[in-house]
């Protein structure tokens, strides 16, 4: 009887733990990229189209931005290219970064064409 009660309790604890992990992995995640493009023609020809395809393959959606689409409300002016991507979760964002963005963005050729600042932001639960 005690064994059964312990097994039931353990099952409940494991179930709650699994639900907590699933809840964390289902939180939308955003990547924000500020890119100071020095030569737009060369930048667009550098393979950025393949990066865009890779982001989509990992569930990324461009939800805002482009060339000269951002304006400063307070503080320093934004870069000439600002992009905001939405991902289903942080794991998808991390995978897109490591497999699609980082190898291209860190190349010497691309670093000569643009300066980058990229960061991630976890979504806030809407009530």
Short mmCIF file of C-alpha atoms in Angstrom, two decimals:
data_model
loop_
_atom_site.label_atom_id
_atom_site.label_comp_id
_atom_site.label_asym_id
_atom_site.label_seq_id
_atom_site.Cartn_x
_atom_site.Cartn_y
_atom_site.Cartn_z
CA UNK A 1 0.00 0.00 0.00
CA UNK A 2 2.79 2.43 0.94
CA UNK A 3 4.62 1.46 -2.24
CA UNK A 4 1.55 2.28 -4.32
CA UNK A 5 1.13 5.65 -2.62
CA UNK A 6 4.80 6.49 -3.25
CA UNK A 7 4.49 5.48 -6.91
CA UNK A 8 1.37 7.61 -7.37
CA UNK A 9 3.07 10.58 -5.67
CA UNK A 10 6.18 10.14 -7.84
CA UNK A 11 4.00 9.99 -10.95
CA UNK A 12 2.24 13.22 -9.99
CA UNK A 13 5.55 14.98 -9.31
CA UNK A 14 6.98 13.79 -12.64
CA UNK A 15 3.80 14.92 -14.42
CA UNK A 16 4.02 18.40 -12.91
CA UNK A 17 7.72 18.60 -13.79
CA UNK A 18 7.05 17.55 -17.39
CA UNK A 19 4.28 20.14 -17.69
CA UNK A 20 6.62 22.86 -16.38
CA UNK A 21 9.27 21.92 -18.96
CA UNK A 22 6.69 21.87 -21.76
CA UNK A 23 5.33 25.24 -20.67
CA UNK A 24 8.82 26.74 -20.78
CA UNK A 25 9.57 25.38 -24.24
CA UNK A 26 6.30 26.73 -25.68
CA UNK A 27 7.01 30.37 -24.81
CA UNK A 28 7.55 32.42 -27.97
CA UNK A 29 11.01 33.90 -28.31
CA UNK A 30 12.18 36.91 -30.31
CA UNK A 31 15.50 37.73 -31.95
CA UNK A 32 16.22 41.39 -32.51
CA UNK A 33 19.02 42.28 -34.94
CA UNK A 34 20.46 45.75 -35.37
CA UNK A 35 22.63 45.72 -38.47
CA UNK A 36 24.63 48.68 -39.72
CA UNK A 37 24.96 47.71 -43.38
CA UNK A 38 27.88 49.48 -45.05
CA UNK A 39 27.20 48.31 -48.62
CA UNK A 40 23.62 47.17 -49.23
CA UNK A 41 24.24 45.65 -52.68
CA UNK A 42 27.20 43.56 -51.52
CA UNK A 43 25.40 42.63 -48.29
CA UNK A 44 22.35 41.34 -50.18
CA UNK A 45 24.65 39.39 -52.55
CA UNK A 46 26.61 37.83 -49.65
CA UNK A 47 24.23 34.91 -49.11
CA UNK A 48 21.77 36.57 -46.74
CA UNK A 49 18.93 34.95 -48.72
CA UNK A 50 20.14 31.52 -47.54
CA UNK A 51 20.15 32.79 -43.96
CA UNK A 52 16.53 33.91 -44.36
CA UNK A 53 15.61 30.44 -45.66
CA UNK A 54 17.39 28.85 -42.68
CA UNK A 55 15.49 31.03 -40.21
CA UNK A 56 12.18 30.00 -41.76
CA UNK A 57 13.23 26.34 -41.62
CA UNK A 58 13.66 26.71 -37.84
CA UNK A 59 10.22 28.29 -37.41
CA UNK A 60 11.38 31.91 -37.54
CA UNK A 61 9.04 34.58 -38.88
CA UNK A 62 10.11 38.11 -39.73
CA UNK A 63 7.49 40.20 -37.92
CA UNK A 64 8.98 43.70 -38.24
CA UNK A 65 11.83 45.64 -39.75
CA UNK A 66 13.91 46.09 -42.84
CA UNK A 67 16.12 48.82 -44.21
CA UNK A 68 15.46 52.21 -42.60
CA UNK A 69 12.25 51.03 -40.88
CA UNK A 70 13.17 51.85 -37.26
CA UNK A 71 13.14 55.27 -35.62
CA UNK A 72 14.63 56.35 -32.33
CA UNK A 73 12.15 57.38 -29.67
CA UNK A 74 14.82 57.97 -27.03
CA UNK A 75 18.57 57.48 -27.09
CA UNK A 76 20.96 56.78 -29.94
CA UNK A 77 19.58 56.27 -33.44
CA UNK A 78 19.05 52.66 -34.55
CA UNK A 79 21.16 50.94 -37.18
CA UNK A 80 20.05 51.28 -40.80
CA UNK A 81 18.64 47.73 -40.75
CA UNK A 82 16.62 46.41 -37.81
CA UNK A 83 14.89 43.02 -37.88
CA UNK A 84 12.61 41.32 -35.36
CA UNK A 85 12.02 37.58 -35.74
CA UNK A 86 9.55 35.48 -33.78
CA UNK A 87 10.30 31.83 -32.99
CA UNK A 88 8.07 29.21 -31.36
CA UNK A 89 10.53 28.96 -28.43
CA UNK A 90 14.09 29.74 -27.32
CA UNK A 91 15.36 26.37 -28.48
CA UNK A 92 14.27 27.09 -32.07
CA UNK A 93 15.90 30.54 -31.88
CA UNK A 94 19.16 29.06 -30.56
CA UNK A 95 19.18 26.42 -33.29
CA UNK A 96 18.54 29.03 -36.01
CA UNK A 97 21.39 31.13 -34.60
CA UNK A 98 23.92 28.32 -34.42
CA UNK A 99 23.04 26.62 -37.72
CA UNK A 100 21.97 29.46 -40.02
CA UNK A 101 22.97 32.87 -38.74
CA UNK A 102 26.27 32.49 -36.88
CA UNK A 103 28.28 30.70 -39.62
CA UNK A 104 27.34 33.40 -42.16
CA UNK A 105 27.44 36.41 -39.85
CA UNK A 106 30.84 35.53 -38.38
CA UNK A 107 32.52 35.16 -41.77
CA UNK A 108 35.26 37.68 -42.52
CA UNK A 109 33.56 38.74 -45.77
CA UNK A 110 30.26 39.59 -44.06
CA UNK A 111 31.97 41.34 -41.13
CA UNK A 112 33.44 43.78 -43.65
CA UNK A 113 29.95 44.55 -45.00
CA UNK A 114 28.08 45.18 -41.75
CA UNK A 115 28.28 45.61 -37.98
CA UNK A 116 25.87 43.47 -35.95
CA UNK A 117 24.14 43.56 -32.59
CA UNK A 118 21.78 40.66 -32.04
CA UNK A 119 19.91 39.70 -28.89
CA UNK A 120 17.03 37.50 -27.80
CA UNK A 121 13.94 38.35 -25.77
CA UNK A 122 11.51 35.93 -24.16
CA UNK A 123 7.83 36.70 -24.66
CA UNK A 124 5.63 37.83 -21.79
CA UNK A 125 2.50 35.83 -21.04
CA UNK A 126 -0.55 37.78 -22.17
CA UNK A 127 -3.44 37.92 -19.70
#
